[in-house]
């Protein structure tokens, strides 16, 4: 991964998946304050001042070959969401898919398309053999995304993540 630039991946609906940039700091800070994103994700960005450091850490994860994090956006436009490969294990051939969308981007199938495209890239281009899509079974929207993207339900990992609210 680190020998190549992180690719920009096109989506059928005209959106693209592109690396986050410093100009996305306001969007990332807004996402960090969104109640639904805070409830279902481990995203902690307390202010616009914290966002550039978070974006730099995203780039660092690509270079360290431990993650691939894309902004969901119109070409040349502002980010409306995030999709990522987390816990990338190139030697073991696996990773976890994570995602969130800002309220204006929800409900139109964008997450399903993004999950499908990142899954395709991870399996075909990166050469992984297993992807996990972990989400809360108490989040029906995320359950629908997983199902529509072709990820069958495999089980429940109770207490797998510790969110700020416990």
GROMACS .gro file of N, CA and C in nm:
model
  498
    1UNK      N    1   0.082  -0.119   0.000
    1UNK     CA    2   0.000   0.000   0.000
    1UNK      C    3   0.087   0.126   0.000
    2UNK      N    4   0.188   0.130   0.088
    2UNK     CA    5   0.264   0.253   0.104
    2UNK      C    6   0.347   0.289  -0.019
    3UNK      N    7   0.368   0.196  -0.109
    3UNK     CA    8   0.444   0.224  -0.231
    3UNK      C    9   0.358   0.295  -0.336
    4UNK      N   10   0.229   0.298  -0.315
    4UNK     CA   11   0.135   0.358  -0.410
    4UNK      C   12   0.056   0.469  -0.342
    5UNK      N   13   0.007   0.560  -0.423
    5UNK     CA   14  -0.086   0.662  -0.371
    5UNK      C   15  -0.220   0.596  -0.347
    6UNK      N   16  -0.290   0.644  -0.247
    6UNK     CA   17  -0.425   0.594  -0.221
    6UNK      C   18  -0.512   0.628  -0.341
    7UNK      N   19  -0.582   0.529  -0.397
    7UNK     CA   20  -0.660   0.555  -0.518
    7UNK      C   21  -0.789   0.633  -0.490
    8UNK      N   22  -0.834   0.701  -0.593
    8UNK     CA   23  -0.968   0.759  -0.594
    8UNK      C   24  -1.056   0.656  -0.663
    9UNK      N   25  -1.166   0.619  -0.599
    9UNK     CA   26  -1.255   0.515  -0.651
    9UNK      C   27  -1.389   0.576  -0.689
   10UNK      N   28  -1.431   0.555  -0.812
   10UNK     CA   29  -1.559   0.608  -0.857
   10UNK      C   30  -1.676   0.522  -0.811
   11UNK      N   31  -1.789   0.588  -0.792
   11UNK     CA   32  -1.914   0.519  -0.758
   11UNK      C   33  -2.012   0.540  -0.873
   12UNK      N   34  -2.105   0.446  -0.893
   12UNK     CA   35  -2.200   0.456  -1.004
   12UNK      C   36  -2.290   0.580  -1.000
   13UNK      N   37  -2.312   0.637  -0.883
   13UNK     CA   38  -2.403   0.751  -0.870
   13UNK      C   39  -2.336   0.886  -0.893
   14UNK      N   40  -2.211   0.885  -0.944
   14UNK     CA   41  -2.140   1.010  -0.970
   14UNK      C   42  -2.056   1.059  -0.855
   15UNK      N   43  -2.067   0.993  -0.740
   15UNK     CA   44  -1.981   1.028  -0.626
   15UNK      C   45  -1.846   0.958  -0.643
   16UNK      N   46  -1.751   0.996  -0.562
   16UNK     CA   47  -1.622   0.929  -0.561
   16UNK      C   48  -1.575   0.911  -0.418
   17UNK      N   49  -1.486   0.816  -0.402
   17UNK     CA   50  -1.418   0.793  -0.275
   17UNK      C   51  -1.277   0.845  -0.295
   18UNK      N   52  -1.237   0.944  -0.215
   18UNK     CA   53  -1.106   1.006  -0.229
   18UNK      C   54  -1.042   1.021  -0.092
   19UNK      N   55  -0.910   1.032  -0.089
   19UNK     CA   56  -0.846   1.056   0.041
   19UNK      C   57  -0.896   1.186   0.104
   20UNK      N   58  -0.902   1.188   0.235
   20UNK     CA   59  -0.938   1.309   0.307
   20UNK      C   60  -0.826   1.411   0.290
   21UNK      N   61  -0.862   1.540   0.290
   21UNK     CA   62  -0.763   1.646   0.280
   21UNK      C   63  -0.791   1.751   0.388
   22UNK      N   64  -0.695   1.839   0.407
   22UNK     CA   65  -0.707   1.941   0.512
   22UNK      C   66  -0.831   2.028   0.493
   23UNK      N   67  -0.874   2.045   0.369
   23UNK     CA   68  -0.994   2.125   0.342
   23UNK      C   69  -1.121   2.059   0.396
   24UNK      N   70  -1.113   1.933   0.434
   24UNK     CA   71  -1.227   1.860   0.488
   24UNK      C   72  -1.240   1.874   0.640
   25UNK      N   73  -1.156   1.956   0.701
   25UNK     CA   74  -1.156   1.967   0.847
   25UNK      C   75  -1.292   2.007   0.904
   26UNK      N   76  -1.360   2.101   0.840
   26UNK     CA   77  -1.492   2.145   0.890
   26UNK      C   78  -1.593   2.030   0.886
   27UNK      N   79  -1.589   1.953   0.779
   27UNK     CA   80  -1.682   1.840   0.765
   27UNK      C   81  -1.653   1.734   0.871
   28UNK      N   82  -1.526   1.704   0.891
   28UNK     CA   83  -1.490   1.603   0.991
   28UNK      C   84  -1.530   1.649   1.131
   29UNK      N   85  -1.511   1.776   1.160
   29UNK     CA   86  -1.552   1.829   1.290
   29UNK      C   87  -1.704   1.821   1.306
   30UNK      N   88  -1.779   1.853   1.201
   30UNK     CA   89  -1.925   1.843   1.207
   30UNK      C   90  -1.968   1.699   1.230
   31UNK      N   91  -1.902   1.606   1.163
   31UNK     CA   92  -1.935   1.464   1.183
   31UNK      C   93  -1.908   1.422   1.326
   32UNK      N   94  -1.803   1.476   1.384
   32UNK     CA   95  -1.771   1.443   1.523
   32UNK      C   96  -1.874   1.493   1.622
   33UNK      N   97  -1.959   1.585   1.579
   33UNK     CA   98  -2.065   1.638   1.666
   33UNK      C   99  -2.202   1.580   1.634
   34UNK      N  100  -2.213   1.504   1.525
   34UNK     CA  101  -2.342   1.447   1.486
   34UNK      C  102  -2.382   1.338   1.585
   35UNK      N  103  -2.501   1.347   1.646
   35UNK     CA  104  -2.541   1.249   1.747
   35UNK      C  105  -2.540   1.104   1.697
   36UNK      N  106  -2.587   1.080   1.575
   36UNK     CA  107  -2.592   0.943   1.525
   36UNK      C  108  -2.451   0.889   1.499
   37UNK      N  109  -2.364   0.971   1.442
   37UNK     CA  110  -2.227   0.927   1.417
   37UNK      C  111  -2.157   0.900   1.549
   38UNK      N  112  -2.176   0.987   1.647
   38UNK     CA  113  -2.113   0.966   1.779
   38UNK      C  114  -2.167   0.840   1.847
   39UNK      N  115  -2.295   0.812   1.826
   39UNK     CA  116  -2.354   0.695   1.892
   39UNK      C  117  -2.302   0.564   1.835
   40UNK      N  118  -2.289   0.556   1.702
   40UNK     CA  119  -2.259   0.429   1.638
   40UNK      C  120  -2.113   0.412   1.596
   41UNK      N  121  -2.031   0.513   1.614
   41UNK     CA  122  -1.891   0.506   1.571
   41UNK      C  123  -1.798   0.553   1.682
   42UNK      N  124  -1.673   0.520   1.668
   42UNK     CA  125  -1.573   0.563   1.765
   42UNK      C  126  -1.503   0.691   1.722
   43UNK      N  127  -1.567   0.771   1.638
   43UNK     CA  128  -1.510   0.895   1.589
   43UNK      C  129  -1.509   0.999   1.701
   44UNK      N  130  -1.390   1.048   1.733
   44UNK     CA  131  -1.377   1.154   1.833
   44UNK      C  132  -1.300   1.269   1.767
   45UNK      N  133  -1.373   1.372   1.732
   45UNK     CA  134  -1.317   1.496   1.682
   45UNK      C  135  -1.394   1.606   1.753
   46UNK      N  136  -1.330   1.665   1.852
   46UNK     CA  137  -1.401   1.759   1.937
   46UNK      C  138  -1.413   1.900   1.879
   47UNK      N  139  -1.326   1.934   1.782
   47UNK     CA  140  -1.330   2.070   1.729
   47UNK      C  141  -1.266   2.074   1.590
   48UNK      N  142  -1.287   2.186   1.521
   48UNK     CA  143  -1.224   2.206   1.391
   48UNK      C  144  -1.072   2.205   1.407
   49UNK      N  145  -1.021   2.249   1.522
   49UNK     CA  146  -0.878   2.250   1.545
   49UNK      C  147  -0.821   2.108   1.556
   50UNK      N  148  -0.901   2.012   1.603
   50UNK     CA  149  -0.856   1.873   1.614
   50UNK      C  150  -0.858   1.800   1.480
   51UNK      N  151  -0.941   1.845   1.388
   51UNK     CA  152  -0.964   1.771   1.263
   51UNK      C  153  -0.841   1.756   1.175
   52UNK      N  154  -0.757   1.858   1.154
   52UNK     CA  155  -0.639   1.837   1.068
   52UNK      C  156  -0.546   1.728   1.120
   53UNK      N  157  -0.530   1.720   1.252
   53UNK     CA  158  -0.446   1.613   1.308
   53UNK      C  159  -0.507   1.476   1.282
   54UNK      N  160  -0.639   1.468   1.292
   54UNK     CA  161  -0.707   1.342   1.263
   54UNK      C  162  -0.688   1.303   1.117
   55UNK      N  163  -0.697   1.400   1.027
   55UNK     CA  164  -0.678   1.373   0.885
   55UNK      C  165  -0.535   1.327   0.858
   56UNK      N  166  -0.437   1.387   0.923
   56UNK     CA  167  -0.298   1.343   0.908
   56UNK      C  168  -0.281   1.200   0.958
   57UNK      N  169  -0.349   1.165   1.066
   57UNK     CA  170  -0.342   1.026   1.115
   57UNK      C  171  -0.404   0.929   1.015
   58UNK      N  172  -0.507   0.973   0.942
   58UNK     CA  173  -0.565   0.890   0.837
   58UNK      C  174  -0.460   0.859   0.731
   59UNK      N  175  -0.386   0.961   0.688
   59UNK     CA  176  -0.282   0.942   0.588
   59UNK      C  177  -0.171   0.852   0.643
   60UNK      N  178  -0.140   0.868   0.770
   60UNK     CA  179  -0.039   0.784   0.835
   60UNK      C  180  -0.078   0.638   0.837
   61UNK      N  181  -0.205   0.609   0.850
   61UNK     CA  182  -0.251   0.470   0.852
   61UNK      C  183  -0.232   0.406   0.714
   62UNK      N  184  -0.251   0.483   0.606
   62UNK     CA  185  -0.224   0.431   0.472
   62UNK      C  186  -0.075   0.398   0.460
   63UNK      N  187   0.010   0.491   0.502
   63UNK     CA  188   0.154   0.470   0.492
   63UNK      C  189   0.201   0.354   0.579
   64UNK      N  190   0.138   0.334   0.693
   64UNK     CA  191   0.173   0.223   0.781
   64UNK      C  192   0.108   0.092   0.738
   65UNK      N  193   0.024   0.099   0.636
   65UNK     CA  194  -0.048  -0.017   0.581
   65UNK      C  195  -0.140  -0.082   0.684
   66UNK      N  196  -0.201   0.002   0.768
   66UNK     CA  197  -0.296  -0.048   0.867
   66UNK      C  198  -0.438   0.000   0.842
   67UNK      N  199  -0.456   0.091   0.747
   67UNK     CA  200  -0.589   0.142   0.718
   67UNK      C  201  -0.593   0.217   0.587
   68UNK      N  202  -0.711   0.226   0.530
   68UNK     CA  203  -0.737   0.302   0.409
   68UNK      C  204  -0.868   0.376   0.430
   69UNK      N  205  -0.861   0.508   0.436
   69UNK     CA  206  -0.978   0.587   0.475
   69UNK      C  207  -1.009   0.686   0.365
   70UNK      N  208  -1.133   0.678   0.315
   70UNK     CA  209  -1.177   0.764   0.206
   70UNK      C  210  -1.288   0.857   0.252
   71UNK      N  211  -1.292   0.975   0.190
   71UNK     CA  212  -1.407   1.065   0.202
   71UNK      C  213  -1.502   1.030   0.089
   72UNK      N  214  -1.630   1.030   0.117
   72UNK     CA  215  -1.734   1.015   0.015
   72UNK      C  216  -1.770   1.156  -0.028
   73UNK      N  217  -1.758   1.186  -0.158
   73UNK     CA  218  -1.780   1.324  -0.205
   73UNK      C  219  -1.814   1.326  -0.353
   74UNK      N  220  -1.871   1.437  -0.396
   74UNK     CA  221  -1.883   1.465  -0.539
   74UNK      C  222  -1.744   1.505  -0.587
   75UNK      N  223  -1.707   1.474  -0.711
   75UNK     CA  224  -1.576   1.517  -0.761
   75UNK      C  225  -1.556   1.667  -0.744
   76UNK      N  226  -1.449   1.703  -0.675
   76UNK     CA  227  -1.421   1.844  -0.648
   76UNK      C  228  -1.506   1.905  -0.538
   77UNK      N  229  -1.590   1.822  -0.474
   77UNK     CA  230  -1.684   1.873  -0.374
   77UNK      C  231  -1.648   1.836  -0.232
   78UNK      N  232  -1.733   1.881  -0.143
   78UNK     CA  233  -1.716   1.860   0.000
   78UNK      C  234  -1.751   1.717   0.039
   79UNK      N  235  -1.681   1.664   0.136
   79UNK     CA  236  -1.707   1.529   0.186
   79UNK      C  237  -1.846   1.523   0.249
   80UNK      N  238  -1.913   1.409   0.230
   80UNK     CA  239  -2.044   1.386   0.292
   80UNK      C  240  -2.044   1.260   0.377
   81UNK      N  241  -1.930   1.191   0.382
   81UNK     CA  242  -1.922   1.069   0.461
   81UNK      C  243  -1.782   1.011   0.458
   82UNK      N  244  -1.769   0.899   0.523
   82UNK     CA  245  -1.642   0.829   0.535
   82UNK      C  246  -1.666   0.681   0.514
   83UNK      N  247  -1.574   0.617   0.445
   83UNK     CA  248  -1.570   0.472   0.438
   83UNK      C  249  -1.425   0.432   0.450
   84UNK      N  250  -1.399   0.322   0.518
   84UNK     CA  251  -1.260   0.286   0.545
   84UNK      C  252  -1.243   0.136   0.560
   85UNK      N  253  -1.120   0.096   0.536
   85UNK     CA  254  -1.073  -0.036   0.577
   85UNK      C  255  -0.995  -0.012   0.704
   86UNK      N  256  -1.036  -0.075   0.810
   86UNK     CA  257  -0.975  -0.060   0.941
   86UNK      C  258  -0.908  -0.192   0.977
   87UNK      N  259  -0.810  -0.186   1.063
   87UNK     CA  260  -0.741  -0.308   1.107
   87UNK      C  261  -0.694  -0.392   0.989
   88UNK      N  262  -0.634  -0.328   0.890
   88UNK     CA  263  -0.584  -0.400   0.773
   88UNK      C  264  -0.469  -0.491   0.817
   89UNK      N  265  -0.479  -0.616   0.777
   89UNK     CA  266  -0.374  -0.716   0.801
   89UNK      C  267  -0.336  -0.774   0.666
   90UNK      N  268  -0.235  -0.714   0.602
   90UNK     CA  269  -0.197  -0.758   0.468
   90UNK      C  270  -0.144  -0.901   0.469
   91UNK      N  271  -0.069  -0.936   0.570
   91UNK     CA  272  -0.015  -1.072   0.578
   91UNK      C  273  -0.126  -1.175   0.598
   92UNK      N  274  -0.220  -1.145   0.684
   92UNK     CA  275  -0.331  -1.236   0.710
   92UNK      C  276  -0.444  -1.223   0.609
   93UNK      N  277  -0.444  -1.115   0.530
   93UNK     CA  278  -0.542  -1.097   0.423
   93UNK      C  279  -0.680  -1.054   0.467
   94UNK      N  280  -0.687  -0.971   0.574
   94UNK     CA  281  -0.820  -0.933   0.622
   94UNK      C  282  -0.824  -0.786   0.663
   95UNK      N  283  -0.946  -0.736   0.675
   95UNK     CA  284  -0.969  -0.599   0.721
   95UNK      C  285  -1.115  -0.586   0.761
   96UNK      N  286  -1.145  -0.478   0.830
   96UNK     CA  287  -1.283  -0.445   0.869
   96UNK      C  288  -1.327  -0.322   0.791
   97UNK      N  289  -1.450  -0.322   0.745
   97UNK     CA  290  -1.509  -0.206   0.677
   97UNK      C  291  -1.587  -0.124   0.779
   98UNK      N  292  -1.560   0.006   0.779
   98UNK     CA  293  -1.636   0.098   0.864
   98UNK      C  294  -1.687   0.212   0.777
   99UNK      N  295  -1.795   0.277   0.818
   99UNK     CA  296  -1.853   0.384   0.738
   99UNK      C  297  -1.946   0.469   0.822
  100UNK      N  298  -1.966   0.591   0.777
  100UNK     CA  299  -2.072   0.680   0.828
  100UNK      C  300  -2.101   0.784   0.722
  101UNK      N  301  -2.221   0.838   0.728
  101UNK     CA  302  -2.262   0.945   0.639
  101UNK      C  303  -2.323   1.058   0.720
  102UNK      N  304  -2.301   1.180   0.674
  102UNK     CA  305  -2.368   1.295   0.735
  102UNK      C  306  -2.517   1.287   0.703
  103UNK      N  307  -2.603   1.350   0.782
  103UNK     CA  308  -2.749   1.337   0.763
  103UNK      C  309  -2.798   1.362   0.621
  104UNK      N  310  -2.746   1.462   0.551
  104UNK     CA  311  -2.795   1.494   0.416
  104UNK      C  312  -2.766   1.383   0.315
  105UNK      N  313  -2.670   1.297   0.343
  105UNK     CA  314  -2.632   1.191   0.249
  105UNK      C  315  -2.697   1.056   0.281
  106UNK      N  316  -2.770   1.048   0.390
  106UNK     CA  317  -2.827   0.920   0.433
  106UNK      C  318  -2.954   0.885   0.356
  107UNK      N  319  -2.978   0.755   0.342
  107UNK     CA  320  -3.103   0.707   0.288
  107UNK      C  321  -3.111   0.693   0.138
  108UNK      N  322  -3.006   0.724   0.065
  108UNK     CA  323  -3.011   0.718  -0.081
  108UNK      C  324  -2.929   0.605  -0.142
  109UNK      N  325  -2.881   0.513  -0.061
  109UNK     CA  326  -2.803   0.402  -0.113
  109UNK      C  327  -2.655   0.429  -0.127
  110UNK      N  328  -2.610   0.546  -0.084
  110UNK     CA  329  -2.469   0.583  -0.097
  110UNK      C  330  -2.381   0.488  -0.017
  111UNK      N  331  -2.419   0.456   0.105
  111UNK     CA  332  -2.337   0.367   0.189
  111UNK      C  333  -2.324   0.229   0.125
  112UNK      N  334  -2.433   0.177   0.068
  112UNK     CA  335  -2.429   0.045   0.004
  112UNK      C  336  -2.331   0.047  -0.114
  113UNK      N  337  -2.339   0.152  -0.197
  113UNK     CA  338  -2.248   0.163  -0.310
  113UNK      C  339  -2.103   0.175  -0.265
  114UNK      N  340  -2.079   0.254  -0.161
  114UNK     CA  341  -1.942   0.273  -0.110
  114UNK      C  342  -1.887   0.143  -0.053
  115UNK      N  343  -1.969   0.072   0.023
  115UNK     CA  344  -1.925  -0.056   0.079
  115UNK      C  345  -1.892  -0.154  -0.034
  116UNK      N  346  -1.976  -0.159  -0.134
  116UNK     CA  347  -1.951  -0.249  -0.247
  116UNK      C  348  -1.822  -0.215  -0.320
  117UNK      N  349  -1.798  -0.086  -0.342
  117UNK     CA  350  -1.678  -0.045  -0.417
  117UNK      C  351  -1.551  -0.071  -0.337
  118UNK      N  352  -1.552  -0.038  -0.208
  118UNK     CA  353  -1.434  -0.062  -0.125
  118UNK      C  354  -1.410  -0.212  -0.109
  119UNK      N  355  -1.517  -0.288  -0.098
  119UNK     CA  356  -1.502  -0.435  -0.090
  119UNK      C  357  -1.436  -0.489  -0.215
  120UNK      N  358  -1.483  -0.443  -0.331
  120UNK     CA  359  -1.425  -0.487  -0.458
  120UNK      C  360  -1.277  -0.451  -0.464
  121UNK      N  361  -1.242  -0.329  -0.429
  121UNK     CA  362  -1.103  -0.286  -0.434
  121UNK      C  363  -1.017  -0.369  -0.338
  122UNK      N  364  -1.068  -0.391  -0.217
  122UNK     CA  365  -0.991  -0.465  -0.116
  122UNK      C  366  -0.965  -0.609  -0.159
  123UNK      N  367  -1.064  -0.673  -0.218
  123UNK     CA  368  -1.050  -0.814  -0.257
  123UNK      C  369  -0.973  -0.829  -0.388
  124UNK      N  370  -1.003  -0.746  -0.486
  124UNK     CA  371  -0.942  -0.763  -0.618
  124UNK      C  372  -0.808  -0.692  -0.633
  125UNK      N  373  -0.798  -0.569  -0.586
  125UNK     CA  374  -0.676  -0.492  -0.606
  125UNK      C  375  -0.577  -0.508  -0.491
  126UNK      N  376  -0.625  -0.505  -0.369
  126UNK     CA  377  -0.536  -0.518  -0.254
  126UNK      C  378  -0.502  -0.664  -0.226
  127UNK      N  379  -0.590  -0.755  -0.267
  127UNK     CA  380  -0.563  -0.897  -0.251
  127UNK      C  381  -0.603  -0.957  -0.117
  128UNK      N  382  -0.692  -0.889  -0.045
  128UNK     CA  383  -0.741  -0.947   0.080
  128UNK      C  384  -0.836  -1.062   0.049
  129UNK      N  385  -0.854  -1.151   0.145
  129UNK     CA  386  -0.946  -1.263   0.122
  129UNK      C  387  -1.067  -1.262   0.215
  130UNK      N  388  -1.063  -1.180   0.320
  130UNK     CA  389  -1.178  -1.174   0.412
  130UNK      C  390  -1.197  -1.031   0.460
  131UNK      N  391  -1.321  -0.986   0.451
  131UNK     CA  392  -1.359  -0.856   0.502
  131UNK      C  393  -1.468  -0.874   0.608
  132UNK      N  394  -1.457  -0.796   0.714
  132UNK     CA  395  -1.559  -0.794   0.819
  132UNK      C  396  -1.633  -0.661   0.812
  133UNK      N  397  -1.762  -0.665   0.828
  133UNK     CA  398  -1.840  -0.543   0.839
  133UNK      C  399  -1.911  -0.553   0.972
  134UNK      N  400  -1.858  -0.484   1.071
  134UNK     CA  401  -1.913  -0.489   1.206
  134UNK      C  402  -1.999  -0.366   1.228
  135UNK      N  403  -2.119  -0.388   1.277
  135UNK     CA  404  -2.209  -0.279   1.305
  135UNK      C  405  -2.298  -0.320   1.420
  136UNK      N  406  -2.362  -0.223   1.481
  136UNK     CA  407  -2.453  -0.254   1.591
  136UNK      C  408  -2.582  -0.312   1.538
  137UNK      N  409  -2.626  -0.422   1.595
  137UNK     CA  410  -2.754  -0.481   1.555
  137UNK      C  411  -2.870  -0.393   1.602
  138UNK      N  412  -2.842  -0.294   1.687
  138UNK     CA  413  -2.944  -0.198   1.730
  138UNK      C  414  -2.955  -0.080   1.634
  139UNK      N  415  -2.875  -0.081   1.527
  139UNK     CA  416  -2.878   0.026   1.426
  139UNK      C  417  -2.937  -0.032   1.298
  140UNK      N  418  -3.069  -0.024   1.280
  140UNK     CA  419  -3.134  -0.087   1.165
  140UNK      C  420  -3.082  -0.037   1.030
  141UNK      N  421  -3.048   0.091   1.021
  141UNK     CA  422  -2.998   0.144   0.893
  141UNK      C  423  -2.866   0.076   0.855
  142UNK      N  424  -2.779   0.058   0.951
  142UNK     CA  425  -2.650  -0.007   0.923
  142UNK      C  426  -2.670  -0.156   0.893
  143UNK      N  427  -2.767  -0.218   0.958
  143UNK     CA  428  -2.800  -0.358   0.927
  143UNK      C  429  -2.844  -0.371   0.781
  144UNK      N  430  -2.927  -0.275   0.733
  144UNK     CA  431  -2.972  -0.277   0.594
  144UNK      C  432  -2.856  -0.258   0.497
  145UNK      N  433  -2.764  -0.167   0.530
  145UNK     CA  434  -2.646  -0.146   0.445
  145UNK      C  435  -2.568  -0.276   0.432
  146UNK      N  436  -2.540  -0.339   0.543
  146UNK     CA  437  -2.462  -0.464   0.541
  146UNK      C  438  -2.532  -0.570   0.455
  147UNK      N  439  -2.661  -0.587   0.476
  147UNK     CA  440  -2.737  -0.688   0.401
  147UNK      C  441  -2.737  -0.657   0.251
  148UNK      N  442  -2.770  -0.531   0.215
  148UNK     CA  443  -2.777  -0.494   0.074
  148UNK      C  444  -2.640  -0.501   0.005
  149UNK      N  445  -2.534  -0.482   0.081
  149UNK     CA  446  -2.399  -0.488   0.025
  149UNK      C  447  -2.347  -0.631   0.017
  150UNK      N  448  -2.429  -0.728   0.062
  150UNK     CA  449  -2.390  -0.868   0.049
  150UNK      C  450  -2.315  -0.926   0.168
  151UNK      N  451  -2.322  -0.860   0.282
  151UNK     CA  452  -2.256  -0.911   0.402
  151UNK      C  453  -2.358  -0.983   0.489
  152UNK      N  454  -2.355  -1.115   0.491
  152UNK     CA  455  -2.453  -1.189   0.572
  152UNK      C  456  -2.424  -1.175   0.721
  153UNK      N  457  -2.528  -1.184   0.798
  153UNK     CA  458  -2.516  -1.180   0.944
  153UNK      C  459  -2.443  -1.305   0.990
  154UNK      N  460  -2.339  -1.287   1.071
  154UNK     CA  461  -2.262  -1.402   1.121
  154UNK      C  462  -2.271  -1.420   1.271
  155UNK      N  463  -2.302  -1.315   1.343
  155UNK     CA  464  -2.308  -1.331   1.488
  155UNK      C  465  -2.298  -1.198   1.559
  156UNK      N  466  -2.300  -1.204   1.691
  156UNK     CA  467  -2.295  -1.086   1.775
  156UNK      C  468  -2.168  -1.090   1.859
  157UNK      N  469  -2.095  -0.980   1.856
  157UNK     CA  470  -1.974  -0.967   1.938
  157UNK      C  471  -2.007  -0.873   2.054
  158UNK      N  472  -2.062  -0.926   2.160
  158UNK     CA  473  -2.103  -0.844   2.273
  158UNK      C  474  -1.983  -0.774   2.337
  159UNK      N  475  -1.999  -0.645   2.362
  159UNK     CA  476  -1.896  -0.568   2.431
  159UNK      C  477  -1.767  -0.554   2.350
  160UNK      N  478  -1.774  -0.563   2.217
  160UNK     CA  479  -1.653  -0.560   2.135
  160UNK      C  480  -1.587  -0.423   2.132
  161UNK      N  481  -1.665  -0.317   2.142
  161UNK     CA  482  -1.611  -0.181   2.138
  161UNK      C  483  -1.659  -0.103   2.259
  162UNK      N  484  -1.572  -0.019   2.310
  162UNK     CA  485  -1.610   0.066   2.423
  162UNK      C  486  -1.626   0.208   2.374
  163UNK      N  487  -1.752   0.250   2.366
  163UNK     CA  488  -1.783   0.387   2.323
  163UNK      C  489  -1.772   0.481   2.444
  164UNK      N  490  -1.765   0.609   2.413
  164UNK     CA  491  -1.749   0.710   2.519
  164UNK      C  492  -1.862   0.702   2.622
  165UNK      N  493  -1.983   0.666   2.577
  165UNK     CA  494  -2.096   0.661   2.671
  165UNK      C  495  -2.104   0.528   2.745
  166UNK      N  496  -2.004   0.442   2.724
  166UNK     CA  497  -2.000   0.315   2.795
  166UNK      C  498  -2.068   0.204   2.720
   0.00000   0.00000   0.00000
